[in-house]
Amino acid sequence: MVFVNLNLILVASAAAAAVAAPVNDDSAPVLVPRAEVSVFMCTDRGFRGDCMNDLIQTGSCYNVRSEFIDRVSSIRNNDRDRNTCTWYRERECRGDSYRNQDDSNLGDGNGRFNDAIRSYECRRK
């Protein structure tokens, strides 16, 4: 009986030691600090008309201010060397997206984003 109890104690001790061993998990996500990004937009092509500069944080979605909804004809990510912005046709960063970081004429090409950007988000490269 003493021999059986001693074996149980040894097995339990080994199991506890195995559970307590540290685990190296390289697949864990890496947290990246947020950064401030400057987004410049205007109601006319060539960065003319009514313009605004919006200072935002990376990693969050921002809706275009009400006075610029359906009016943005040129847009630029002023911090494009460190961050990438995505422009969306719908609020809350939904719908079709566009990633040109410096577009002075949203009406050229297919023109789908001219007077159509409603939200945007930027992320660190």
PDB file of C-alpha atoms in Angstrom:
ATOM      1  CA  MET A   1       0.000   0.000   0.000  1.00  0.00           C
ATOM      2  CA  VAL A   2       2.842   2.371   0.825  1.00  0.00           C
ATOM      3  CA  PHE A   3       4.449   1.510  -2.519  1.00  0.00           C
ATOM      4  CA  VAL A   4       1.229   2.417  -4.417  1.00  0.00           C
ATOM      5  CA  ASN A   5       0.909   5.742  -2.564  1.00  0.00           C
ATOM      6  CA  LEU A   6       4.548   6.554  -3.287  1.00  0.00           C
ATOM      7  CA  ASN A   7       4.000   5.858  -7.005  1.00  0.00           C
ATOM      8  CA  LEU A   8       0.924   8.115  -7.054  1.00  0.00           C
ATOM      9  CA  ILE A   9       2.890  10.915  -5.412  1.00  0.00           C
ATOM     10  CA  LEU A  10       5.704  10.559  -7.966  1.00  0.00           C
ATOM     11  CA  VAL A  11       3.269  10.558 -10.917  1.00  0.00           C
ATOM     12  CA  ALA A  12       1.417  13.597  -9.537  1.00  0.00           C
ATOM     13  CA  SER A  13       4.710  15.461  -9.011  1.00  0.00           C
ATOM     14  CA  ALA A  14       5.830  14.747 -12.577  1.00  0.00           C
ATOM     15  CA  ALA A  15       2.478  15.929 -13.974  1.00  0.00           C
ATOM     16  CA  ALA A  16       2.664  19.153 -11.970  1.00  0.00           C
ATOM     17  CA  ALA A  17       6.191  19.801 -13.211  1.00  0.00           C
ATOM     18  CA  ALA A  18       5.109  19.251 -16.820  1.00  0.00           C
ATOM     19  CA  VAL A  19       2.181  21.656 -16.467  1.00  0.00           C
ATOM     20  CA  ALA A  20       4.387  24.332 -14.925  1.00  0.00           C
ATOM     21  CA  ALA A  21       6.931  24.279 -17.744  1.00  0.00           C
ATOM     22  CA  PRO A  22       7.092  27.570 -19.695  1.00  0.00           C
ATOM     23  CA  VAL A  23       5.748  27.582 -23.232  1.00  0.00           C
ATOM     24  CA  ASN A  24       7.333  29.567 -26.050  1.00  0.00           C
ATOM     25  CA  ASP A  25       4.424  30.695 -28.275  1.00  0.00           C
ATOM     26  CA  ASP A  26       5.841  32.485 -31.321  1.00  0.00           C
ATOM     27  CA  SER A  27       2.374  32.595 -32.886  1.00  0.00           C
ATOM     28  CA  ALA A  28       1.074  35.104 -30.321  1.00  0.00           C
ATOM     29  CA  PRO A  29       0.016  38.430 -31.859  1.00  0.00           C
ATOM     30  CA  VAL A  30       2.435  41.322 -31.597  1.00  0.00           C
ATOM     31  CA  LEU A  31       0.984  44.608 -30.377  1.00  0.00           C
ATOM     32  CA  VAL A  32       1.977  47.599 -32.471  1.00  0.00           C
ATOM     33  CA  PRO A  33       1.703  51.031 -30.863  1.00  0.00           C
ATOM     34  CA  ARG A  34      -0.704  53.460 -32.482  1.00  0.00           C
ATOM     35  CA  ALA A  35       0.617  56.387 -34.439  1.00  0.00           C
ATOM     36  CA  GLU A  36      -0.858  59.702 -35.483  1.00  0.00           C
ATOM     37  CA  VAL A  37      -1.583  60.152 -39.197  1.00  0.00           C
ATOM     38  CA  SER A  38      -2.439  63.331 -41.092  1.00  0.00           C
ATOM     39  CA  VAL A  39      -5.132  62.909 -43.787  1.00  0.00           C
ATOM     40  CA  PHE A  40      -5.675  65.916 -46.079  1.00  0.00           C
ATOM     41  CA  MET A  41      -8.793  66.182 -48.253  1.00  0.00           C
ATOM     42  CA  CYS A  42     -10.413  68.823 -50.455  1.00  0.00           C
ATOM     43  CA  THR A  43     -13.715  69.288 -52.249  1.00  0.00           C
ATOM     44  CA  ASP A  44     -12.066  70.102 -55.606  1.00  0.00           C
ATOM     45  CA  ARG A  45      -9.385  68.324 -57.602  1.00  0.00           C
ATOM     46  CA  GLY A  46      -5.815  69.510 -57.234  1.00  0.00           C
ATOM     47  CA  PHE A  47      -6.285  69.994 -53.478  1.00  0.00           C
ATOM     48  CA  ARG A  48      -8.389  73.119 -53.936  1.00  0.00           C
ATOM     49  CA  GLY A  49     -11.796  74.227 -52.734  1.00  0.00           C
ATOM     50  CA  ASP A  50     -12.751  73.604 -49.122  1.00  0.00           C
ATOM     51  CA  CYS A  51      -9.995  71.583 -47.471  1.00  0.00           C
ATOM     52  CA  MET A  52      -9.384  70.006 -44.102  1.00  0.00           C
ATOM     53  CA  ASN A  53      -6.566  68.166 -42.392  1.00  0.00           C
ATOM     54  CA  ASP A  54      -7.691  65.371 -40.092  1.00  0.00           C
ATOM     55  CA  LEU A  55      -5.261  64.011 -37.476  1.00  0.00           C
ATOM     56  CA  ILE A  56      -6.237  60.432 -36.707  1.00  0.00           C
ATOM     57  CA  GLN A  57      -4.840  57.400 -34.906  1.00  0.00           C
ATOM     58  CA  THR A  58      -3.807  54.267 -36.787  1.00  0.00           C
ATOM     59  CA  GLY A  59      -5.931  51.194 -36.320  1.00  0.00           C
ATOM     60  CA  SER A  60      -9.323  52.924 -36.102  1.00  0.00           C
ATOM     61  CA  CYS A  61     -12.012  53.776 -38.633  1.00  0.00           C
ATOM     62  CA  TYR A  62     -13.063  57.407 -39.115  1.00  0.00           C
ATOM     63  CA  ASN A  63     -16.151  58.672 -40.900  1.00  0.00           C
ATOM     64  CA  VAL A  64     -15.784  61.720 -43.138  1.00  0.00           C
ATOM     65  CA  ARG A  65     -17.091  64.828 -41.396  1.00  0.00           C
ATOM     66  CA  SER A  66     -20.618  65.768 -42.404  1.00  0.00           C
ATOM     67  CA  GLU A  67     -19.561  68.873 -44.362  1.00  0.00           C
ATOM     68  CA  PHE A  68     -17.345  66.702 -46.612  1.00  0.00           C
ATOM     69  CA  ILE A  69     -19.689  63.740 -47.246  1.00  0.00           C
ATOM     70  CA  ASP A  70     -20.114  63.235 -51.017  1.00  0.00           C
ATOM     71  CA  ARG A  71     -17.754  66.155 -51.688  1.00  0.00           C
ATOM     72  CA  VAL A  72     -14.163  64.804 -51.485  1.00  0.00           C
ATOM     73  CA  SER A  73     -12.427  65.159 -54.882  1.00  0.00           C
ATOM     74  CA  SER A  74      -8.781  64.950 -53.751  1.00  0.00           C
ATOM     75  CA  ILE A  75      -7.252  63.134 -50.785  1.00  0.00           C
ATOM     76  CA  ARG A  76      -3.750  62.498 -49.449  1.00  0.00           C
ATOM     77  CA  ASN A  77      -2.104  60.528 -46.669  1.00  0.00           C
ATOM     78  CA  ASN A  78       0.542  62.990 -45.450  1.00  0.00           C
ATOM     79  CA  ASP A  79       2.363  60.210 -43.580  1.00  0.00           C
ATOM     80  CA  ARG A  80       2.459  57.654 -46.420  1.00  0.00           C
ATOM     81  CA  ASP A  81       6.110  56.771 -45.812  1.00  0.00           C
ATOM     82  CA  ARG A  82       5.157  55.164 -42.458  1.00  0.00           C
ATOM     83  CA  ASN A  83       1.446  54.358 -42.845  1.00  0.00           C
ATOM     84  CA  THR A  84      -1.033  53.122 -45.437  1.00  0.00           C
ATOM     85  CA  CYS A  85      -4.588  54.461 -45.580  1.00  0.00           C
ATOM     86  CA  THR A  86      -7.656  52.907 -47.138  1.00  0.00           C
ATOM     87  CA  TRP A  87     -10.571  55.027 -48.339  1.00  0.00           C
ATOM     88  CA  TYR A  88     -14.107  53.554 -48.323  1.00  0.00           C
ATOM     89  CA  ARG A  89     -17.329  54.384 -50.172  1.00  0.00           C
ATOM     90  CA  GLU A  90     -19.479  53.565 -47.114  1.00  0.00           C
ATOM     91  CA  ARG A  91     -19.449  54.746 -43.519  1.00  0.00           C
ATOM     92  CA  GLU A  92     -17.755  52.617 -40.832  1.00  0.00           C
ATOM     93  CA  CYS A  93     -15.040  51.491 -43.316  1.00  0.00           C
ATOM     94  CA  ARG A  94     -17.342  49.281 -45.344  1.00  0.00           C
ATOM     95  CA  GLY A  95     -18.007  48.822 -49.025  1.00  0.00           C
ATOM     96  CA  ASP A  96     -15.628  49.326 -51.936  1.00  0.00           C
ATOM     97  CA  SER A  97     -12.153  50.486 -50.962  1.00  0.00           C
ATOM     98  CA  TYR A  98      -9.318  52.404 -52.596  1.00  0.00           C
ATOM     99  CA  ARG A  99      -5.679  52.705 -51.516  1.00  0.00           C
ATOM    100  CA  ASN A 100      -4.012  55.423 -53.610  1.00  0.00           C
ATOM    101  CA  GLN A 101      -2.146  57.414 -50.931  1.00  0.00           C
ATOM    102  CA  ASP A 102      -1.982  60.698 -52.855  1.00  0.00           C
ATOM    103  CA  ASP A 103      -4.776  61.315 -55.367  1.00  0.00           C
ATOM    104  CA  SER A 104      -5.210  64.895 -56.525  1.00  0.00           C
ATOM    105  CA  ASN A 105      -8.054  63.954 -58.895  1.00  0.00           C
ATOM    106  CA  LEU A 106     -10.463  61.264 -57.723  1.00  0.00           C
ATOM    107  CA  GLY A 107     -12.520  61.946 -60.865  1.00  0.00           C
ATOM    108  CA  ASP A 108      -9.973  60.531 -63.308  1.00  0.00           C
ATOM    109  CA  GLY A 109      -9.697  56.831 -64.106  1.00  0.00           C
ATOM    110  CA  ASN A 110     -13.062  55.248 -63.432  1.00  0.00           C
ATOM    111  CA  GLY A 111     -14.040  58.107 -61.088  1.00  0.00           C
ATOM    112  CA  ARG A 112     -15.859  55.792 -58.693  1.00  0.00           C
ATOM    113  CA  PHE A 113     -14.389  57.456 -55.602  1.00  0.00           C
ATOM    114  CA  ASN A 114     -14.892  61.074 -56.666  1.00  0.00           C
ATOM    115  CA  ASP A 115     -17.388  62.650 -54.258  1.00  0.00           C
ATOM    116  CA  ALA A 116     -17.912  59.188 -52.774  1.00  0.00           C
ATOM    117  CA  ILE A 117     -15.419  58.673 -49.901  1.00  0.00           C
ATOM    118  CA  ARG A 118     -17.341  58.344 -46.639  1.00  0.00           C
ATOM    119  CA  SER A 119     -14.788  56.788 -44.273  1.00  0.00           C
ATOM    120  CA  TYR A 120     -11.124  55.865 -43.954  1.00  0.00           C
ATOM    121  CA  GLU A 121      -8.632  54.027 -41.812  1.00  0.00           C
ATOM    122  CA  CYS A 122      -4.846  54.009 -41.682  1.00  0.00           C
ATOM    123  CA  ARG A 123      -2.436  51.338 -40.510  1.00  0.00           C
ATOM    124  CA  ARG A 124       1.289  51.288 -39.857  1.00  0.00           C
ATOM    125  CA  LYS A 125       3.409  49.629 -42.540  1.00  0.00           C
TER     126      LYS A 125
END
